[in-house]
Coordinates of C-alpha atoms in Angstrom, one line a residue:
Chain L
M66 CA 103.5 114.1 102.3
S67 CA 105.8 111.8 104.1
A68 CA 106.8 109.0 101.8
P69 CA 105.7 105.7 103.2
A70 CA 108.5 103.9 101.5
S71 CA 109.1 101.3 104.2
E72 CA 108.5 98.4 101.7
H73 CA 111.6 99.3 99.7
G74 CA 114.3 97.9 101.8
P75 CA 117.9 99.2 101.7
G76 CA 118.9 96.3 99.5
L77 CA 117.0 97.8 96.5
D78 CA 119.4 100.8 96.2
A79 CA 122.3 98.4 95.8
A80 CA 120.4 96.8 92.9
A81 CA 120.4 100.0 90.8
P82 CA 123.9 99.6 89.3
A83 CA 123.2 96.0 88.6
A84 CA 120.2 97.1 86.4
R85 CA 122.5 99.5 84.6
S86 CA 125.0 96.8 83.6
E87 CA 122.3 94.4 82.6
R88 CA 122.9 94.9 79.0
F89 CA 126.5 93.8 79.5
A90 CA 125.3 90.9 81.7
T91 CA 123.2 89.5 78.9
L92 CA 126.1 89.9 76.5
R93 CA 128.4 88.1 79.0
R94 CA 125.8 85.3 79.4
M95 CA 125.7 84.9 75.6
I96 CA 129.5 84.7 75.5
R97 CA 129.6 82.1 78.2
D98 CA 127.8 79.5 76.0
P99 CA 130.4 78.0 73.6
L100 CA 127.8 77.1 71.0
S101 CA 126.6 80.7 70.7
I102 CA 130.2 81.8 70.4
L103 CA 130.6 79.3 67.5
G104 CA 127.4 80.6 65.9
L105 CA 128.4 84.3 66.3
T106 CA 131.9 83.6 64.9
L107 CA 130.5 81.8 61.8
V108 CA 128.0 84.5 61.2
V109 CA 130.6 87.3 61.6
L110 CA 133.0 85.4 59.3
L111 CA 130.3 85.0 56.7
F112 CA 129.5 88.7 56.8
I113 CA 133.2 89.7 56.6
G114 CA 133.8 87.4 53.7
A115 CA 130.8 88.7 51.8
L116 CA 131.3 92.4 52.5
F117 CA 135.0 92.6 52.0
A118 CA 135.4 90.0 49.2
E119 CA 137.2 92.5 47.0
Y120 CA 139.9 93.0 49.6
I121 CA 140.3 89.4 50.6
T122 CA 140.9 87.9 47.2
P123 CA 142.9 89.3 44.3
Y124 CA 140.7 87.5 41.7
S125 CA 137.5 88.5 40.0
P126 CA 134.7 85.9 40.4
T127 CA 134.1 85.9 36.7
A128 CA 137.7 86.1 35.4
I129 CA 138.3 83.1 33.2
D130 CA 141.7 81.4 33.2
V131 CA 141.3 78.4 31.0
K132 CA 144.9 77.3 31.5
A133 CA 144.3 76.7 35.2
R134 CA 140.9 75.0 34.9
L135 CA 139.7 72.4 37.5
A136 CA 142.9 72.9 39.6
S137 CA 143.2 71.4 43.1
P138 CA 143.7 73.7 46.1
S139 CA 147.0 75.5 46.2
F140 CA 148.4 78.7 47.7
E141 CA 147.5 80.4 44.5
H142 CA 143.9 79.1 44.4
L143 CA 142.8 78.3 48.0
L144 CA 139.9 76.1 47.0
G145 CA 141.1 75.3 43.5
T146 CA 139.4 76.5 40.3
D147 CA 136.2 75.5 38.4
Q148 CA 135.7 74.2 34.8
L149 CA 136.4 77.7 33.4
G150 CA 139.4 78.3 35.6
R151 CA 137.7 80.8 37.9
D152 CA 139.0 80.9 41.4
T153 CA 136.6 78.9 43.6
F154 CA 137.4 80.6 46.9
T155 CA 136.6 84.0 45.3
R156 CA 133.4 82.6 43.9
V157 CA 132.5 81.3 47.4
L158 CA 133.0 84.7 48.9
Y159 CA 131.0 86.5 46.3
G160 CA 128.4 83.7 46.4
G161 CA 128.0 84.5 50.1
R162 CA 127.2 88.0 49.1
V163 CA 124.3 86.8 46.9
A164 CA 123.1 84.5 49.7
L165 CA 123.1 87.3 52.3
Q166 CA 121.5 89.7 49.9
V167 CA 118.7 87.3 49.2
A168 CA 118.3 86.5 52.9
A169 CA 118.5 90.1 54.0
W170 CA 115.9 91.4 51.5
S171 CA 113.5 88.6 51.7
I172 CA 113.6 88.2 55.5
S173 CA 113.3 91.9 56.2
L174 CA 110.4 92.3 53.7
A175 CA 108.6 89.2 54.9
L176 CA 109.2 90.2 58.6
S177 CA 107.8 93.7 58.2
A178 CA 104.8 92.6 56.2
G179 CA 104.2 89.7 58.5
L180 CA 104.5 92.0 61.5
I181 CA 101.9 94.5 60.2
L182 CA 99.4 91.9 58.9
G183 CA 99.8 89.7 62.0
M184 CA 99.2 92.6 64.4
L185 CA 96.2 93.8 62.4
A186 CA 94.7 90.2 62.3
G187 CA 95.3 89.8 66.0
Y188 CA 94.1 93.2 67.2
G189 CA 91.6 94.1 64.5
P190 CA 87.9 93.0 64.2
R191 CA 86.9 89.4 63.8
W192 CA 86.1 89.7 60.1
L193 CA 89.5 91.1 59.3
D194 CA 91.1 88.3 61.3
N195 CA 89.1 85.7 59.4
A196 CA 89.9 87.2 56.0
L197 CA 93.6 87.4 56.7
L198 CA 93.8 83.9 58.1
L199 CA 92.1 82.6 54.9
L200 CA 94.7 84.5 52.9
F201 CA 97.6 83.2 55.0
D202 CA 96.4 79.6 54.8
S203 CA 95.9 79.7 51.1
V204 CA 99.4 81.0 50.5
R205 CA 100.8 78.5 53.0
S206 CA 99.1 75.6 51.1
F207 CA 101.4 76.2 48.1
P208 CA 104.5 74.0 48.3
T209 CA 107.3 76.6 48.3
I210 CA 109.5 75.0 45.6
M211 CA 106.6 74.2 43.3
F212 CA 105.4 77.8 43.6
A213 CA 108.9 79.1 42.9
L214 CA 109.2 76.8 39.9
A215 CA 105.9 77.9 38.5
I216 CA 106.6 81.6 39.0
I217 CA 110.2 81.4 37.6
T218 CA 109.0 79.4 34.6
L219 CA 106.6 82.2 33.8
T220 CA 109.0 85.1 34.4
G221 CA 112.4 83.7 33.8
P222 CA 115.1 83.2 36.4
S223 CA 116.3 86.2 38.4
L224 CA 117.3 87.1 41.9
N225 CA 114.3 89.3 42.4
M226 CA 111.9 86.5 41.6
V227 CA 113.6 84.3 44.1
I228 CA 113.2 87.1 46.7
L229 CA 109.6 87.6 45.8
V230 CA 108.8 83.9 46.1
I231 CA 110.5 83.7 49.5
V232 CA 108.7 86.8 50.8
V233 CA 105.3 85.7 49.7
T234 CA 105.7 82.2 51.2
S235 CA 107.1 83.3 54.5
I236 CA 104.8 86.3 55.3
P237 CA 102.1 83.9 56.6
V238 CA 104.6 82.2 58.9
Y239 CA 105.6 85.4 60.6
A240 CA 102.1 86.8 60.5
R241 CA 100.7 83.8 62.3
I242 CA 103.2 84.0 65.1
V243 CA 102.6 87.7 65.5
R244 CA 98.9 87.2 65.4
T245 CA 98.9 84.7 68.2
Q246 CA 101.2 86.9 70.3
T247 CA 99.0 89.9 69.7
M248 CA 95.9 88.0 70.6
S249 CA 97.3 86.9 73.9
L250 CA 98.5 90.4 74.7
K251 CA 95.2 91.9 73.8
E252 CA 93.5 90.0 76.6
Q253 CA 95.9 91.5 79.2
E254 CA 94.9 94.2 81.5
F255 CA 97.5 96.7 80.4
V256 CA 95.6 97.1 77.1
L257 CA 92.5 98.1 79.0
A258 CA 94.7 100.5 81.1
A259 CA 96.1 102.0 77.9
R260 CA 92.7 102.4 76.4
A261 CA 91.4 104.0 79.6
L262 CA 94.1 106.6 79.2
G263 CA 92.8 107.4 75.8
T264 CA 95.5 105.5 73.8
G265 CA 94.4 104.8 70.3
W266 CA 94.8 101.5 68.6
F267 CA 97.7 102.6 66.4
R268 CA 99.7 103.7 69.4
I269 CA 98.8 100.5 71.3
L270 CA 100.1 98.4 68.5
R271 CA 103.2 100.5 67.9
V272 CA 104.3 101.4 71.4
H273 CA 102.9 98.5 73.6
F274 CA 102.7 95.5 71.3
L275 CA 105.6 95.9 68.9
P276 CA 108.4 95.5 71.5
N277 CA 106.6 92.4 72.8
V278 CA 106.2 90.6 69.5
I279 CA 109.4 91.6 67.8
G280 CA 111.7 89.6 70.0
P281 CA 110.4 86.2 69.1
L282 CA 110.2 87.3 65.5
F283 CA 113.9 88.1 65.4
I284 CA 114.7 84.7 66.8
L285 CA 112.5 83.1 64.2
A286 CA 114.0 85.3 61.4
S287 CA 117.6 84.4 62.5
M288 CA 116.7 80.7 62.3
D289 CA 115.0 81.2 58.9
I290 CA 118.0 82.8 57.3
P291 CA 119.6 79.4 56.5
V292 CA 116.3 78.1 55.1
V293 CA 116.2 81.1 52.7
V294 CA 119.9 80.6 51.8
T295 CA 119.3 77.0 50.9
I296 CA 116.2 77.9 48.9
E297 CA 118.3 80.4 46.9
A298 CA 121.1 77.8 46.6
G299 CA 118.6 75.1 45.5
L300 CA 117.0 77.3 42.8
S301 CA 120.5 78.4 41.6
F302 CA 121.5 74.7 41.5
L303 CA 118.6 74.0 39.3
G304 CA 119.6 77.0 37.1
L305 CA 116.5 79.0 38.2
G306 CA 118.1 81.4 40.6
V307 CA 120.9 83.8 39.7
R308 CA 122.0 84.2 36.1
P309 CA 125.1 82.1 35.3
P310 CA 128.2 84.4 35.5
T311 CA 127.1 85.5 39.0
P312 CA 128.5 83.2 41.6
S313 CA 126.1 81.5 44.0
W314 CA 126.7 78.5 46.3
G315 CA 124.0 76.7 44.5
S316 CA 125.6 77.2 41.1
I317 CA 129.0 76.2 42.4
L318 CA 127.4 73.1 43.7
G319 CA 125.7 72.6 40.3
D320 CA 129.1 72.9 38.5
G321 CA 130.6 70.6 41.1
Y322 CA 127.9 68.1 40.4
A323 CA 128.6 68.2 36.7
Y324 CA 132.4 67.8 37.1
I325 CA 132.3 65.4 40.1
R326 CA 134.5 62.9 38.2
A327 CA 137.1 65.6 37.5
T328 CA 137.4 67.2 41.0
P329 CA 135.6 66.8 44.4
W330 CA 136.6 70.4 45.4
L331 CA 133.8 72.2 43.7
V332 CA 131.1 70.3 45.6
V333 CA 133.0 70.8 48.9
A334 CA 133.4 74.5 48.1
G335 CA 129.6 74.9 47.4
G336 CA 128.4 72.6 50.2
V337 CA 130.5 73.5 53.2
P338 CA 129.5 77.2 53.3
L339 CA 125.8 76.1 53.3
I340 CA 126.4 73.8 56.3
L341 CA 128.4 76.4 58.2
T342 CA 125.8 79.1 57.5
T343 CA 123.0 76.9 58.7
L344 CA 124.9 76.0 61.9
G345 CA 125.9 79.6 62.5
F346 CA 122.5 81.2 62.2
T347 CA 120.8 78.4 64.2
F348 CA 123.2 78.7 67.1
M349 CA 123.0 82.4 67.0
G350 CA 119.2 82.2 66.9
E351 CA 119.2 80.0 70.0
A352 CA 121.5 82.4 71.8
L353 CA 119.3 85.3 70.8
R354 CA 116.3 83.5 72.1
D355 CA 117.9 83.2 75.5
V356 CA 118.9 86.8 75.5
L357 CA 115.8 88.5 74.0
D358 CA 113.2 86.6 76.0
P359 CA 113.1 88.1 79.5
R360 CA 110.9 85.3 80.8
L361 CA 113.6 82.7 80.0
R362 CA 116.2 85.0 81.4
R363 CA 117.6 83.6 84.5
T364 CA 118.2 86.0 87.4
D365 CA 121.4 84.6 88.9
Chain A
M170 CA 79.9 120.9 96.5
S171 CA 78.7 120.3 93.1
E172 CA 77.8 117.0 91.4
L173 CA 80.8 115.5 89.6
L174 CA 79.2 112.3 88.3
E175 CA 75.6 111.5 87.9
V176 CA 74.6 108.0 86.7
E177 CA 71.0 107.4 86.0
G178 CA 69.3 104.0 85.2
L179 CA 72.5 102.6 83.7
R180 CA 72.3 99.3 82.0
V181 CA 75.2 97.3 80.5
R182 CA 74.3 94.2 78.6
F183 CA 76.6 91.5 77.2
R184 CA 75.7 89.0 74.5
T185 CA 76.3 85.5 75.7
S186 CA 76.3 83.8 72.4
G187 CA 76.4 85.0 68.8
A188 CA 73.3 86.2 67.1
L189 CA 73.1 83.3 64.7
R190 CA 73.6 80.7 67.5
A191 CA 70.9 82.3 69.6
V192 CA 68.4 82.0 66.8
A193 CA 69.5 78.4 66.2
R194 CA 69.1 77.4 69.8
R195 CA 65.9 79.4 70.1
E196 CA 67.1 81.3 73.1
D197 CA 64.7 84.1 73.8
D198 CA 67.3 86.3 75.3
P199 CA 70.9 85.9 74.4
W200 CA 71.8 88.9 76.6
I201 CA 72.7 89.1 80.2
D202 CA 72.6 92.3 82.2
A203 CA 75.9 92.9 84.0
V204 CA 74.7 96.2 85.3
L205 CA 71.0 96.9 85.7
D206 CA 69.2 100.1 86.6
V207 CA 72.0 101.7 88.5
S208 CA 71.7 105.3 89.6
F209 CA 74.0 107.2 91.9
R210 CA 75.7 110.6 92.2
M211 CA 79.2 111.6 93.3
R212 CA 80.3 114.9 94.5
E213 CA 83.7 116.5 94.1
G214 CA 86.2 115.3 96.6
E215 CA 84.0 112.4 97.7
T216 CA 84.9 108.7 97.9
L217 CA 82.3 106.2 96.9
A218 CA 82.9 102.5 97.4
L219 CA 81.2 99.9 95.3
V220 CA 81.1 96.7 97.2
G221 CA 79.9 93.3 96.0
E222 CA 80.9 89.7 95.4
S223 CA 82.7 88.6 92.3
G224 CA 80.4 88.8 89.4
S225 CA 78.2 91.5 90.9
G226 CA 79.0 93.9 88.1
K227 CA 81.1 96.4 90.0
T228 CA 84.0 96.2 87.6
T229 CA 81.8 96.4 84.6
L230 CA 80.1 99.5 86.1
G231 CA 83.5 101.1 86.6
R232 CA 84.6 100.3 83.0
A233 CA 81.3 101.6 81.6
I234 CA 81.9 105.0 83.3
I235 CA 85.3 105.4 81.6
G236 CA 83.9 104.1 78.3
L237 CA 85.7 100.8 78.0
V238 CA 82.4 99.0 78.0
R239 CA 79.3 100.2 76.1
A240 CA 76.3 100.9 78.2
Q241 CA 73.0 100.1 76.5
S242 CA 70.8 102.6 78.2
G243 CA 70.6 105.1 81.0
S244 CA 72.9 108.1 81.3
I245 CA 76.4 108.9 82.6
R246 CA 76.9 112.6 83.1
F247 CA 80.2 114.0 84.1
E248 CA 80.2 117.6 85.2
G249 CA 76.8 117.9 83.4
S250 CA 77.8 116.5 80.0
E251 CA 76.6 113.2 78.8
L252 CA 79.2 110.5 78.2
R253 CA 77.2 107.5 77.2
G254 CA 77.3 106.8 73.5
L255 CA 80.4 109.0 72.8
G256 CA 82.9 107.7 70.3
D257 CA 86.5 107.0 71.3
R258 CA 87.6 110.3 69.9
A259 CA 85.1 112.3 71.9
Y260 CA 85.7 110.3 75.0
K261 CA 89.4 111.1 74.9
A262 CA 88.9 114.5 76.3
Y263 CA 87.1 113.1 79.4
R264 CA 89.9 110.5 79.8
R265 CA 92.0 113.3 81.1
E266 CA 89.5 114.0 83.8
I267 CA 88.7 110.4 84.7
A268 CA 91.5 108.0 85.3
M269 CA 91.3 104.3 86.2
M270 CA 93.5 102.0 88.2
F271 CA 93.1 98.3 87.4
Q272 CA 92.9 95.2 89.5
D273 CA 96.2 93.6 88.8
P274 CA 99.0 96.1 89.7
V275 CA 101.7 94.4 87.5
A276 CA 99.6 93.2 84.6
S277 CA 98.1 96.7 84.1
L278 CA 101.5 98.0 83.2
S279 CA 102.8 97.6 79.7
P280 CA 105.4 94.7 80.0
R281 CA 108.2 96.2 77.9
R282 CA 108.1 99.8 79.1
T283 CA 110.1 101.2 82.0
V284 CA 108.5 103.0 84.9
R285 CA 109.4 106.2 83.2
G286 CA 107.5 105.1 80.1
Q287 CA 104.5 104.0 82.1
I288 CA 104.3 107.4 83.9
R289 CA 104.8 109.4 80.7
E290 CA 102.3 107.5 78.7
P291 CA 99.3 109.8 79.7
F292 CA 101.3 112.9 78.7
E293 CA 102.3 111.4 75.4
V294 CA 98.8 110.3 74.6
H295 CA 97.3 113.6 75.5
K296 CA 100.1 115.6 73.8
S297 CA 100.7 117.6 76.9
A298 CA 104.4 117.7 76.4
E299 CA 104.6 121.4 77.2
R300 CA 105.7 120.5 80.7
D301 CA 109.2 119.1 81.2
G302 CA 108.7 115.3 80.9
E303 CA 111.5 114.1 83.1
A304 CA 110.7 116.6 85.9
E305 CA 107.0 115.5 85.8
V306 CA 108.0 111.9 86.1
R307 CA 110.2 112.7 89.1
R308 CA 107.4 114.8 90.7
L309 CA 104.9 112.0 90.3
M310 CA 107.3 109.4 91.7
D311 CA 107.9 111.6 94.7
L312 CA 104.1 112.0 95.2
V313 CA 103.6 108.2 95.3
G314 CA 106.8 107.5 97.2
L315 CA 108.8 105.7 94.6
P316 CA 112.6 106.2 94.7
H317 CA 114.0 107.9 91.7
N318 CA 116.3 105.0 90.8
F319 CA 113.2 103.0 89.8
V320 CA 112.7 105.0 86.6
G321 CA 114.5 102.4 84.5
R322 CA 112.8 99.4 85.9
F323 CA 110.5 97.1 84.0
P324 CA 107.2 95.9 85.5
H325 CA 108.5 92.4 86.1
E326 CA 111.2 93.9 88.3
L327 CA 108.7 95.5 90.6
S328 CA 106.9 94.2 93.6
G329 CA 103.1 94.4 93.7
G330 CA 103.2 97.4 96.0
Q331 CA 105.7 99.2 93.8
A332 CA 103.7 98.4 90.7
R333 CA 100.6 99.8 92.4
R334 CA 102.4 103.0 93.2
V335 CA 103.4 103.3 89.5
G336 CA 99.7 102.8 88.7
V337 CA 98.7 105.5 91.1
A338 CA 101.3 107.9 89.6
R339 CA 100.0 107.2 86.1
A340 CA 96.4 107.8 87.2
L341 CA 97.5 111.1 88.9
A342 CA 99.5 112.3 85.9
L343 CA 96.9 114.5 84.2
S344 CA 95.4 115.7 87.6
P345 CA 92.1 114.0 87.0
K346 CA 88.9 114.9 88.9
L347 CA 87.8 111.3 89.3
I348 CA 89.9 108.2 89.8
I349 CA 88.2 104.8 89.4
A350 CA 90.2 102.4 91.5
D351 CA 89.3 98.8 90.8
E352 CA 90.4 96.7 93.7
P353 CA 93.3 99.0 94.7
T354 CA 94.5 96.5 97.3
A355 CA 94.0 93.2 95.5
G356 CA 97.0 91.0 95.6
L357 CA 98.9 93.1 98.1
D358 CA 99.8 92.0 101.6
V359 CA 98.1 93.7 104.5
S360 CA 100.8 96.2 105.4
V361 CA 101.2 97.2 101.8
Q362 CA 97.4 97.5 101.5
G363 CA 97.5 100.0 104.4
E364 CA 100.3 102.0 102.7
V365 CA 98.4 102.2 99.4
L366 CA 95.2 103.3 101.1
N367 CA 97.0 105.9 103.2
L368 CA 98.8 107.1 100.0
M369 CA 95.5 107.4 98.2
S370 CA 93.7 109.3 100.9
G371 CA 96.8 111.5 101.4
L372 CA 96.7 112.4 97.8
Q373 CA 92.9 113.0 98.0
S374 CA 93.2 115.5 100.8
R375 CA 96.0 117.2 98.8
F376 CA 94.4 117.4 95.4
G377 CA 90.7 117.0 96.2
M378 CA 89.9 114.4 93.5
S379 CA 87.0 111.9 93.9
Y380 CA 87.5 108.2 94.1
L381 CA 85.2 105.5 93.0
V382 CA 86.7 102.5 94.8
I383 CA 85.6 99.1 93.6
T384 CA 86.2 96.3 96.1
H385 CA 84.8 93.2 97.8
N386 CA 86.7 94.1 100.9
L387 CA 84.5 96.0 103.4
P388 CA 87.3 96.8 106.0
V389 CA 89.2 98.5 103.2
V390 CA 86.5 101.0 102.5
R391 CA 85.4 101.6 106.1
H392 CA 88.0 104.2 106.8
T393 CA 88.5 105.6 103.3
S394 CA 85.1 106.1 101.8
N395 CA 82.3 108.6 102.5
R396 CA 79.6 106.5 101.0
I397 CA 79.1 102.9 100.2
A398 CA 77.0 101.2 97.5
I399 CA 76.3 97.5 97.7
M400 CA 75.9 95.7 94.5
Y401 CA 74.2 92.3 93.9
L402 CA 73.6 90.8 90.5
G403 CA 74.3 94.1 88.8
R404 CA 71.9 96.2 90.9
F405 CA 72.5 98.5 93.8
V406 CA 70.7 96.9 96.7
E407 CA 71.7 99.5 99.2
Q408 CA 73.6 102.8 99.3
G409 CA 74.3 105.1 102.1
T410 CA 77.0 106.8 104.1
T411 CA 79.7 104.6 105.4
A412 CA 78.6 105.2 109.0
T413 CA 75.0 104.3 108.3
I414 CA 75.9 101.2 106.4
F415 CA 78.1 99.9 109.1
R416 CA 75.8 101.0 112.0
S417 CA 72.4 100.0 110.6
P418 CA 72.5 98.0 107.4
A419 CA 69.0 97.8 106.0
H420 CA 69.4 95.1 103.4
P421 CA 69.9 91.5 104.5
Y422 CA 72.7 91.1 102.0
T423 CA 74.6 94.0 103.5
E424 CA 74.0 92.6 106.9
A425 CA 75.4 89.3 105.8
L426 CA 78.5 90.9 104.2
L427 CA 79.2 92.8 107.4
G428 CA 78.7 89.6 109.4
A429 CA 81.4 88.0 107.3
V430 CA 84.0 90.6 108.4
P431 CA 86.0 89.2 111.3
R432 CA 86.2 91.5 114.4
P433 CA 89.1 91.3 116.8
D434 CA 87.0 91.0 119.9
P435 CA 86.9 87.6 121.6
R436 CA 84.1 88.6 124.1
R437 CA 81.8 89.7 121.4
R438 CA 79.3 87.0 120.4
R439 CA 77.8 88.2 117.2
K440 CA 74.8 86.8 115.5
T441 CA 76.2 85.6 112.3
V442 CA 73.9 85.8 109.4
S443 CA 75.0 83.3 106.8
I444 CA 74.1 83.5 103.2
E445 CA 73.5 80.1 101.7
G446 CA 74.3 79.0 98.2
E447 CA 76.1 80.7 95.4
V448 CA 75.5 83.8 93.5
P449 CA 72.8 82.9 90.9
S450 CA 73.7 83.0 87.3
L451 CA 73.1 86.3 85.5
K452 CA 71.4 84.3 82.8
M453 CA 68.7 83.1 85.2
R454 CA 67.9 85.9 87.5
P455 CA 65.5 84.9 90.3
R456 CA 62.0 86.1 90.0
G457 CA 60.8 88.7 92.5
C458 CA 63.5 90.0 94.7
E459 CA 66.8 88.7 93.2
F460 CA 68.2 88.0 96.6
H461 CA 65.3 85.9 97.9
P462 CA 66.8 82.5 97.3
R463 CA 69.6 83.3 99.7
C464 CA 67.9 85.6 102.0
P465 CA 67.3 84.3 105.6
Y466 CA 64.3 86.6 106.0
A467 CA 62.6 85.9 102.6
Q468 CA 58.8 85.9 102.7
E469 CA 56.2 85.0 100.2
R470 CA 56.1 88.6 98.7
C471 CA 59.8 88.5 98.0
R472 CA 59.3 85.6 95.6
H473 CA 56.9 87.4 93.4
E474 CA 57.4 91.1 93.6
T475 CA 60.5 93.0 92.6
P476 CA 61.2 95.5 95.3
A477 CA 61.6 99.1 94.3
T478 CA 64.3 101.4 95.7
T479 CA 63.0 103.1 98.8
R480 CA 64.5 105.9 100.7
L481 CA 64.9 105.2 104.4
E482 CA 66.4 108.6 105.3
E483 CA 68.3 111.2 103.4
G484 CA 70.9 109.5 101.3
H485 CA 70.1 106.0 102.5
L486 CA 68.5 104.0 99.7
V487 CA 67.6 100.3 99.9
R488 CA 66.0 97.9 97.5
C489 CA 64.1 95.5 99.8
H490 CA 60.5 94.9 100.8
F491 CA 61.4 94.5 104.5
P492 CA 64.3 96.7 105.3
L493 CA 66.1 95.6 108.5
G494 CA 65.6 97.8 111.5
N495 CA 61.9 98.6 110.8
G496 CA 60.7 95.4 109.3
H497 CA 60.8 91.8 110.1
R498 CA 63.6 91.6 112.5
T499 CA 61.3 92.6 115.3
S500 CA 58.7 90.0 114.3

């Protein structure tokens, strides 16, 4: 058969290498925006600080040095020390570790559960959708902090409880987004085409829907990380999060609040990382959105 | 040539409102018939065109054959085995033999998969990985005339005609015996339409599969199909060979459809038969002959009596009390 390929002009062959370097092009586009650079830098710094805390600082976060208590910043103690003489900079680094741990666990658990439940609600039969929606809405109707306080009062403060509370309350948010996306995809012709080929529902969800719904979800998750970090800090501030010797930005803030008359540095040390984390992940989320959503992608 | 597909008295119904609501509103009949009492046969290697206006049920009929829509009654036999009422699992075996191309060339491709993924999908679904996947993709792309450097493209990076070629390649992948093509030329400009039609008939003469072409566009089917069936409100009003239908249409609706096709001949003064009004709602089918409110030749009998399918000559069936050519046109 002679290939009737007259509609592909010669220009299309030139477009092939462009498609190959598209991955780099999106990266380059991301780099072009100064805010996303700022976001990326902050996030990378946060990760480095948390992961390599042992190598960055010579102190232990729990080593008490009563002689040097409530010291102001110096070359010895970059952010000063707290009421027990522990190095605040060290505690901020290790506190970032707790914050990221909580964020990583709770977001990834909530994301996977929300993804599965949302796709089932959106693609499954009507009764399943209604049942899951009822469940989502009931969970959503608890105020997060009240729910967390109630649970922690019952079980006692621990990191795992904080994670559990965050997971339970954020599953419905993700699930609802996934459900809406799934429902709009379900109406499209490619689903019929896949079914006409004999594709089963599981494969339709896994191969055809997942890549479409996961992009927006990552963006949302990235923007949710600061929220989770502040919830953890808030609970730790109230003494309901991590147990005392373990450093957390919330407990540093709490100590700073108690000793505000003695030194302002503890409050600064606990508060600034929270602000920077929020800014970092928000800017990164926006940059991710521009990169991951091909419909917003400009073809320049 | 043996019978490939036999459809007998097929009926597809849709519920217009929920069961509870129907009771509450005291509707006698919450159902509408999208396809009603349709019978036809297709032979191997044959092209049958389903022609009708929007809403005539042609797409529903195509989807019922491949099992995407449940048919309430009647039978669909493919190579002698009954397909109606089969579950998804049992249907899967026949989905190797029957492929479908959908109306919108781009939207019928999975948005986040590359051309390679789209073409491989049938192999992955039917676990026929024994053949070399990459070579198969290249072979199919050659068949439909797509350059190899398109394998990594996403649907939104394809033109309508290119996406249509991917659709054809995907339909061809498992060497089906029947391809149901729903508006294969929709949304393409005229030169690309021609290319797609030539491609499809070229592939047919090479592999000998049958096509069920669903379209509202008579010129499209004139040169590509062996037989034509005209649908109106879910029924076949006329079916016959393409030559017969174009030479001597027997149903007034067919005549009007043909009259609506422009002919590039300035000297020719044709009697234009216009159809007045809109397609009636499926919820309120006209009594008697369903075409009578719009039929220029309607008579008293048409208002009361539903016409039966009559055979004018071998293979030419019409559902009309007064078929054209030997009825009222002379009077």
